[in-house]
Coordinates of C-alpha atoms in Angstrom, one line a residue:
Chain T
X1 CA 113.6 74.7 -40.2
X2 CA 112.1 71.7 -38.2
X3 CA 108.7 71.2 -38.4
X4 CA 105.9 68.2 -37.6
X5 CA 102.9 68.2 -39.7
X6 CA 99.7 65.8 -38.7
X7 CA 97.9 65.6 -41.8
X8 CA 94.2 64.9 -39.9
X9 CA 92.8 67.4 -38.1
X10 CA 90.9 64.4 -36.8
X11 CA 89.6 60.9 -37.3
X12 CA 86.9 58.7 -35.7
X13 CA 86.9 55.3 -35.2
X14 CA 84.6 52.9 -33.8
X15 CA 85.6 51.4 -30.4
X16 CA 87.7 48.3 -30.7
X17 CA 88.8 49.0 -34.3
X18 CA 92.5 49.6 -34.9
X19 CA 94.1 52.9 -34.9
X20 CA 96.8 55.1 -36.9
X21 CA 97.8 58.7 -36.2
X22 CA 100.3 60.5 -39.0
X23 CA 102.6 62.1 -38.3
X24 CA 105.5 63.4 -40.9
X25 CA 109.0 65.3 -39.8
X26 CA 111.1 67.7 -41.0
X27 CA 114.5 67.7 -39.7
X28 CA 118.2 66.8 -41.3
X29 CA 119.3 64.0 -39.2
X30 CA 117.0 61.8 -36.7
X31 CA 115.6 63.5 -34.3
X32 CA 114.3 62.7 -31.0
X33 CA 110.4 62.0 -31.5
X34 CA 107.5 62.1 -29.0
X35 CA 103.6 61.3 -29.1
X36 CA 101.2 62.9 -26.3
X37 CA 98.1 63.0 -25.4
X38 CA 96.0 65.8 -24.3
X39 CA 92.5 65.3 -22.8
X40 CA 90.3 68.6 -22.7
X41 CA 91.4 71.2 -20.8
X42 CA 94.4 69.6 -19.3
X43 CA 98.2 69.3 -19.9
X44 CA 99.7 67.0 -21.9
X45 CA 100.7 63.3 -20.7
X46 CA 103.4 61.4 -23.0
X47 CA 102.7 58.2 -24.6
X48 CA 105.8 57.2 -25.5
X49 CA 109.3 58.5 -27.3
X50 CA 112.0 57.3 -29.6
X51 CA 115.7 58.3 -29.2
X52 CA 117.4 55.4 -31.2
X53 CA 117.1 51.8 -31.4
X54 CA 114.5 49.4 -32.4
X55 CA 112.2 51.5 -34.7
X56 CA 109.0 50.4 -33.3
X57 CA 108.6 51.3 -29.8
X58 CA 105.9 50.6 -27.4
X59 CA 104.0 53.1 -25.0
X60 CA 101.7 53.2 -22.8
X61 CA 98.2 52.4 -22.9
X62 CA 98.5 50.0 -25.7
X63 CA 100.0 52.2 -28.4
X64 CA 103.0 52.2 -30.1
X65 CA 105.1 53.7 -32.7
X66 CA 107.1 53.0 -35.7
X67 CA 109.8 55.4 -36.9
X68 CA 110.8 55.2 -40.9
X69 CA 113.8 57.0 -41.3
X70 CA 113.2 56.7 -45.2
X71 CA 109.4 58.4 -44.9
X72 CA 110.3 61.1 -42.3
X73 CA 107.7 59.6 -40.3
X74 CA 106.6 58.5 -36.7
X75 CA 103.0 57.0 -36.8
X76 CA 101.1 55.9 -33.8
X77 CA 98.7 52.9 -33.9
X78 CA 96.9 51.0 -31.5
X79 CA 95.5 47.3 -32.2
X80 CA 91.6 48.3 -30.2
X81 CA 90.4 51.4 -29.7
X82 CA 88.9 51.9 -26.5
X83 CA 86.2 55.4 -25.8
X84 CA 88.9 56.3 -23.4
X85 CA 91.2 56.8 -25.6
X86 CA 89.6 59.8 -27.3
X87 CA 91.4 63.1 -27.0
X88 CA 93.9 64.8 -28.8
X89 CA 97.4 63.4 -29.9
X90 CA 100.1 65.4 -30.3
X91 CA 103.4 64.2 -32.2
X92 CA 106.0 66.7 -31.3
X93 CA 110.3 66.7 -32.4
X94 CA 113.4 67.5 -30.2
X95 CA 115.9 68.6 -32.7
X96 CA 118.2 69.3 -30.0
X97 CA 118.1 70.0 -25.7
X98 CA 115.4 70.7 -24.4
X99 CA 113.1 72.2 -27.3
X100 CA 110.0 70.1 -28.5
X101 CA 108.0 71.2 -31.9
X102 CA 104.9 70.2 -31.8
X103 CA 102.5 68.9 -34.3
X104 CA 99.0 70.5 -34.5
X105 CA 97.6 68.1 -33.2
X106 CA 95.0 65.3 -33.8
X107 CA 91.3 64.6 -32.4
X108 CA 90.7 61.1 -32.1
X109 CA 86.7 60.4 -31.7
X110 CA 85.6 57.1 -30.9
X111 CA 82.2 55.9 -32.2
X112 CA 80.5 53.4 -29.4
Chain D
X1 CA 105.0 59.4 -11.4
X2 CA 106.0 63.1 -10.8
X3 CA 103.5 65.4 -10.7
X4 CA 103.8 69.0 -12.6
X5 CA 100.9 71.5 -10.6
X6 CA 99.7 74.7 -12.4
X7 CA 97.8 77.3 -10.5
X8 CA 95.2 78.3 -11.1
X9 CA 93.5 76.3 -13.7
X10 CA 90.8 79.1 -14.7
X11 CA 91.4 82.8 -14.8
X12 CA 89.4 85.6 -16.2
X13 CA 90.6 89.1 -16.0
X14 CA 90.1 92.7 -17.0
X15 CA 91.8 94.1 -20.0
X16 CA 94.5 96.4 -18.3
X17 CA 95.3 93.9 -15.3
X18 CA 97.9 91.7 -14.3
X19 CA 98.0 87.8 -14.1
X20 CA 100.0 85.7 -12.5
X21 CA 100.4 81.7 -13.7
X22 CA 102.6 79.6 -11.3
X23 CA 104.1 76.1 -12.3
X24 CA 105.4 74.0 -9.2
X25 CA 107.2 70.6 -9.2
X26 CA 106.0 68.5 -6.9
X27 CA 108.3 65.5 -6.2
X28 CA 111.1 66.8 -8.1
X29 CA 113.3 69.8 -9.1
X30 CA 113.2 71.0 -12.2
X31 CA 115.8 72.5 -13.6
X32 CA 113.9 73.9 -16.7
X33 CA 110.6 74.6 -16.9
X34 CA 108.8 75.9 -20.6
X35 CA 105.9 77.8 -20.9
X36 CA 103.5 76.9 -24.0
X37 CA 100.8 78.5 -25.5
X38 CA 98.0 76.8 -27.1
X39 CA 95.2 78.4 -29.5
X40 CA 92.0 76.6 -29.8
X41 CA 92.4 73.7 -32.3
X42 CA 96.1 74.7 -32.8
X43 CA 99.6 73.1 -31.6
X44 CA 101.2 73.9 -28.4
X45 CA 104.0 77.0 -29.3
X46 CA 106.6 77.3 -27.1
X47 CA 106.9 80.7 -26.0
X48 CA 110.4 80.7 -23.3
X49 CA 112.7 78.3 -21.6
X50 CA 112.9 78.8 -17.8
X51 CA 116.2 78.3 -16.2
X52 CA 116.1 78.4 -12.4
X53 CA 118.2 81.6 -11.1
X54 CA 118.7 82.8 -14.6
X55 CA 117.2 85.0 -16.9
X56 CA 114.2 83.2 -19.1
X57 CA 115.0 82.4 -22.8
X58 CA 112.1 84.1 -24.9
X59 CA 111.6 82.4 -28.3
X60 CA 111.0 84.9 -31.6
X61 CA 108.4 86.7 -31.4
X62 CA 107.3 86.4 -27.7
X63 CA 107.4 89.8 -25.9
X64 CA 109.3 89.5 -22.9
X65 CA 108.0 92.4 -21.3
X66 CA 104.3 91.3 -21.8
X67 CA 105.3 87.6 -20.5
X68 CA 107.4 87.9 -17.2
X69 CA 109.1 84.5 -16.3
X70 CA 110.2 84.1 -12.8
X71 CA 112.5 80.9 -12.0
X72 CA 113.2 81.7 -8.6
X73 CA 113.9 78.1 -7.2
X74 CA 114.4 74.6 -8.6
X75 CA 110.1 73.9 -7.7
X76 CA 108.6 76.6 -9.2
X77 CA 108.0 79.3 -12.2
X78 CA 106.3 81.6 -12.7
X79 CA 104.3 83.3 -15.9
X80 CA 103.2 86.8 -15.6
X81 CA 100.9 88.1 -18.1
X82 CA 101.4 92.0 -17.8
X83 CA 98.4 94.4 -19.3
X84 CA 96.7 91.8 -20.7
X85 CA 94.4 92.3 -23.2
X86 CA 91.6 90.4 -25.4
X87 CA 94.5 88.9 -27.9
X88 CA 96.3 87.0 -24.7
X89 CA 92.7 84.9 -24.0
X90 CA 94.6 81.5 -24.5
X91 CA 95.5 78.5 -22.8
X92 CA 99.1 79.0 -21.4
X93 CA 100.8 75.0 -20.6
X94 CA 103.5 74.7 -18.5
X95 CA 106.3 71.5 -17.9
X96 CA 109.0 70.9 -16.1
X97 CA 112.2 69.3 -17.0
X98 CA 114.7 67.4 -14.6
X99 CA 117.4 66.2 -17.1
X100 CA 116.1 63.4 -19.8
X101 CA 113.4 63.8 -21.5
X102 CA 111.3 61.3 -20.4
X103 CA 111.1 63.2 -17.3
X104 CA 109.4 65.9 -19.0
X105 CA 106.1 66.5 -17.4
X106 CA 103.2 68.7 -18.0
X107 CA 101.0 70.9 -16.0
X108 CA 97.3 70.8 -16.2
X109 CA 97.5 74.1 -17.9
X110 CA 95.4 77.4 -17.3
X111 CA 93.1 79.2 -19.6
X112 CA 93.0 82.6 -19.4
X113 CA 90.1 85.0 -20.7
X114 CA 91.1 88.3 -21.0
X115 CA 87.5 90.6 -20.9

C-alpha cells in the first residue's frame, strides 16, 4: 500500500537558518508528490509539486524540493527561515487520479 | 488564485443532532470535491470523493450513512454529519478539484465539537 512517512513530528529552527523537512514514500513507480502547508486552523495551501522532470523543483515562498528516485524521498528545504514560515508541512502522494496520501505532518517552529 | 470557501468555520453541536458542512467554489467549478478529516496532531485522511450529480465515493471504513455527501452542482458540496456524537469532534477539510492537480484547492476547514 502507498504510504508517506515524516519522520519529525517537528523541528525548530532559528529565523534565517536553513531548512529541511523529510519526507520518505512508499509507492512502486514514481508517483506524483506534493508539499503543503497548513497554518492553524485553516485549510491547506500547496507549496509546490513534482509530476516529472527536473528533480528539484521550486515553490513558492522560497522553498523547494528535491525528488530521489533512489531514496523514495521528496525533501523540502528552504535557504532562510523566516517566523512566517512556521506552521505545519504536509508531504502528501498521488498514486493515481485524484487521491492524495498524506504524511502526518510536520511542525515547523521558528526561534526569533 | 481560486478560492475554495467552507461554511461555517466553527460548529458545536449536541450529541444526537445533525450538522451540515458546505464546500463552495468560488471562481471555478469543481468537478470533484474531497472531504478530509483531520485528528489533532495527525495527517489529513481522506474520507470520500465528491462527484457532482453522482453518488459520493466513501473510502474504507467511512460510514456513509453517518457522512452524507451532497454534490448537487459543479460549486458546491456538501458534508452532513448525521447523529453526531462525541467521537465525530474533528476538523473535517474540504477541496475542490477542476482537472490538474495544481488546481486543487483547499477550504479553510471547519472544526466541529460534538457535546
Amino acid at each position: 500500500a502507498q504510504s508517506v512517512t515524516q519522520p519529525d513530528i517537528h523541528i525548530t529552527v532559528s529565523e534565517g537558518a536553513s531548512l529541511e523537512l523529510r519526507c520518505n514514500y512508499s509507492y512502486g513507480a514514481t508517483p506524483y508528490l506534493f508539499w503543503y502547508v497548513q497554518s492553524p486552523g485553516q485549510g491547506l495551501q500547496l507549496l509546490l509539486k513534482y509530476f516529472s522532470g527536473d528533480t528539484l523543483v521550486q515553490g513558492i515562498k522560497g522553498f523547494e524540493a528535491e525528488f530521489k528516485r533512489s531514496q523514495s524521498s521528496f525533501n523540502l528545504r528552504k535557504p532562510s527561515v523566516h517566523w512566517s514560515d512556521a506552521a505545519e508541512y504536509f508531504c502528501a502522494v498521488a498514486p493515481g487520479p485524484y487521491k492524495l496520501i498524506f504524511g502526518s505532518g510536520t511542525r515547523l517552529l521558528v526561534r526569533p | 488564485g481560486a478560492v475554495v470557501s467552507q461554511h461555517p468555520s466553527r460548529v458545536i453541536c449536541k450529541s444526537g443532532t445533525s450538522v451540515k458542512i458546505e464546500c463552495r467554489s468560488l471562481d471555478f467549478q469543481a468537478t470533484t470535491m474531497f472531504w478530509y478529516r483531520q485528528f489533532p496532531k495527525k495527517s489529513l485522511m481522506l474520507m470520500a470523493t465528491s462527484n457532482e450529480g453522482s453518488k459520493a465515493t466513501y473510502e474504507q471504513g467511512v460510514e456513509k450513512d453517518k457522512f452524507l455527501i451532497n454534490h448537487a452542482s459543479l460549486t458546491l458540496s456538501t458534508l452532513t454529519v448525521t447523529s453526531a456524537h462525541p467521537e465525530d469532534s474533528s476538523f473535517y477539510i474540504c477541496s475542490a478539484q477542476q482537472e490538474e492537480y495544481e488546481k486543487l484547492f483547499f477550504g479553510s476547514g471547519t472544526q466541529l465539537s460534538v457535546l
